[in-house]
Short mmCIF file of C-alpha atoms in Angstrom, two decimals:
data_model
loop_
_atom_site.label_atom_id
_atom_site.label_comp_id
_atom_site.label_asym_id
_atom_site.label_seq_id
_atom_site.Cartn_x
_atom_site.Cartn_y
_atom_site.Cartn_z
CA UNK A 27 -16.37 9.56 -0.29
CA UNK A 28 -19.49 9.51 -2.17
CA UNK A 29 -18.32 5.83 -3.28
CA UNK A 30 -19.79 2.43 -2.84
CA UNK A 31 -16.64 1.49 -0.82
CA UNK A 32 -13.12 1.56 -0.30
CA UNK A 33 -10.29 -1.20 1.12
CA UNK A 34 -6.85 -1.10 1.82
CA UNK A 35 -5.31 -3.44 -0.55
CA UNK A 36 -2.08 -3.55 1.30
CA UNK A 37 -0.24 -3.06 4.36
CA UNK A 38 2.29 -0.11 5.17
CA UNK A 39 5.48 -1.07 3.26
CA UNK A 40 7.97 1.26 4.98
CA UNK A 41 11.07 1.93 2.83
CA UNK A 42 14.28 0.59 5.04
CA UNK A 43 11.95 -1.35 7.74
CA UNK A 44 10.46 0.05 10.96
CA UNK A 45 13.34 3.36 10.98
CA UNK A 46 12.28 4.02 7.30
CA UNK A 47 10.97 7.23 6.39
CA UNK A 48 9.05 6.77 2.93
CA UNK A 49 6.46 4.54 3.30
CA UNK A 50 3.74 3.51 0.32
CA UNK A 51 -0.02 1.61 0.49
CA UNK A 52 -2.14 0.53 -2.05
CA UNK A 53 -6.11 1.65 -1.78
CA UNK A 54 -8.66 0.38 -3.79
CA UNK A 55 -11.70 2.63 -4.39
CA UNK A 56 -15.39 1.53 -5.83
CA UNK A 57 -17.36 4.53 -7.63
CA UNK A 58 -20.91 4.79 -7.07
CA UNK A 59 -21.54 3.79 -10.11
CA UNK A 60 -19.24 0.43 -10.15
CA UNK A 61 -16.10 1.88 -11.20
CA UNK A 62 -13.18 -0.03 -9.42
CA UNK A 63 -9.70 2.46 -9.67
CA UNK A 64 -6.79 1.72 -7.30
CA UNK A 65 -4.43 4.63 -5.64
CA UNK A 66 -1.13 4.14 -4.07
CA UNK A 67 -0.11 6.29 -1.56
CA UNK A 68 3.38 7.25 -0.92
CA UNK A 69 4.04 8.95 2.31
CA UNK A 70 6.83 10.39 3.77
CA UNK A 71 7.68 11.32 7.38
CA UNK A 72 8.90 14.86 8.54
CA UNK A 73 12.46 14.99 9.34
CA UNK A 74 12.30 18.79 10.59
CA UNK A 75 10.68 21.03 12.39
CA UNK A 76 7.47 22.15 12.15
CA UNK A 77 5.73 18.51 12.54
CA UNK A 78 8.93 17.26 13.16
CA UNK A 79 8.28 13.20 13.13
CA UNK A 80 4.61 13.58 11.51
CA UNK A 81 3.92 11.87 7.91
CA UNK A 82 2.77 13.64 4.92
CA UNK A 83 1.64 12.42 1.82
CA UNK A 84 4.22 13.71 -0.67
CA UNK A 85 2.05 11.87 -4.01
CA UNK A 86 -0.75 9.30 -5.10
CA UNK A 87 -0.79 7.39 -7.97
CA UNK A 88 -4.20 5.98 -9.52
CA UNK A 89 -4.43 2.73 -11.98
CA UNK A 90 -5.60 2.03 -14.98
CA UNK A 91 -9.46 1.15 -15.35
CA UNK A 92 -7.98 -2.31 -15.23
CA UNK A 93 -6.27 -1.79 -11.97
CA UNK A 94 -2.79 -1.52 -13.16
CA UNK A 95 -0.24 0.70 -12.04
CA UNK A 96 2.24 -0.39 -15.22
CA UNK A 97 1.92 2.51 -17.75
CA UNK A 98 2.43 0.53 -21.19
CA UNK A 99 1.80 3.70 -23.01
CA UNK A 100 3.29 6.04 -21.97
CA UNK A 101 7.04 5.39 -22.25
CA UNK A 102 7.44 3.78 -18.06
CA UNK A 103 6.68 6.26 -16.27
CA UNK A 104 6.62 4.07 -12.88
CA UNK A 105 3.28 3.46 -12.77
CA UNK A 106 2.71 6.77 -11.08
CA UNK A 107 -0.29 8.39 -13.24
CA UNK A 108 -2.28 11.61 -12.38
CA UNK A 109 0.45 11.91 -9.31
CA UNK A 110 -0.94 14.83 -6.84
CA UNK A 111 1.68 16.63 -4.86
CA UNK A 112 -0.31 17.44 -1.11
CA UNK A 113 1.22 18.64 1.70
CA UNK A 114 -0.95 17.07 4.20
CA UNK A 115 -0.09 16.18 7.75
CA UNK A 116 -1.04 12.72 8.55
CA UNK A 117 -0.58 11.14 12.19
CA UNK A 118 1.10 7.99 12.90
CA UNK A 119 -0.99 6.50 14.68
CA UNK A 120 -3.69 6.49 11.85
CA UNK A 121 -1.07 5.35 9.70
CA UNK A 122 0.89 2.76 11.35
CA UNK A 123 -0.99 1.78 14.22
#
């Protein structure tokens, strides 16, 4: 990230406790020039085979300029703007260890 920094805002809130498998976290990103924008993940976890058990992240969400995920104006959408559909394998132990 070509960024002045990024922090994890919030822990791992999986859906339905530790057997849940949709999970979301909130990131918040600093441009290099000063921009602040916050993302939230929502990942969910392979229930077949291939990867069988391994989490993807099925959409992210970015904020406002003012950090809010509320979208007054545009009719409540969920708060889910710019949402990217990836297919992209992520370990659990990078996400909930």
């Amino acid at each position: 990230m070509n960024g002045q920094s990024w922090t994890i805002e919030t822990e791992l809130n999986r859906v339905g406790g530790d057997t849940g498998w949709i999970a979301t976290q909130v990131i918040k990103t600093i441009s290099s020039d000063g921009r602040m924008r916050r993302w939230q993940w929502e990942l969910r976890k392979n229930k077949r085979p291939p990867c069988l058990g391994c989490w993807k992240i099925e959409s992210i969400g970015s904020s406002d300029r003012n950090g809010d995920f509320e979208a007054r104006d545009r009719g409540g959408m969920g708060g889910l703007i710019d949402c990217l559909i990836l297919y992209v394998p992520v370990c659990e132990s990078l996400v909930v260890g």
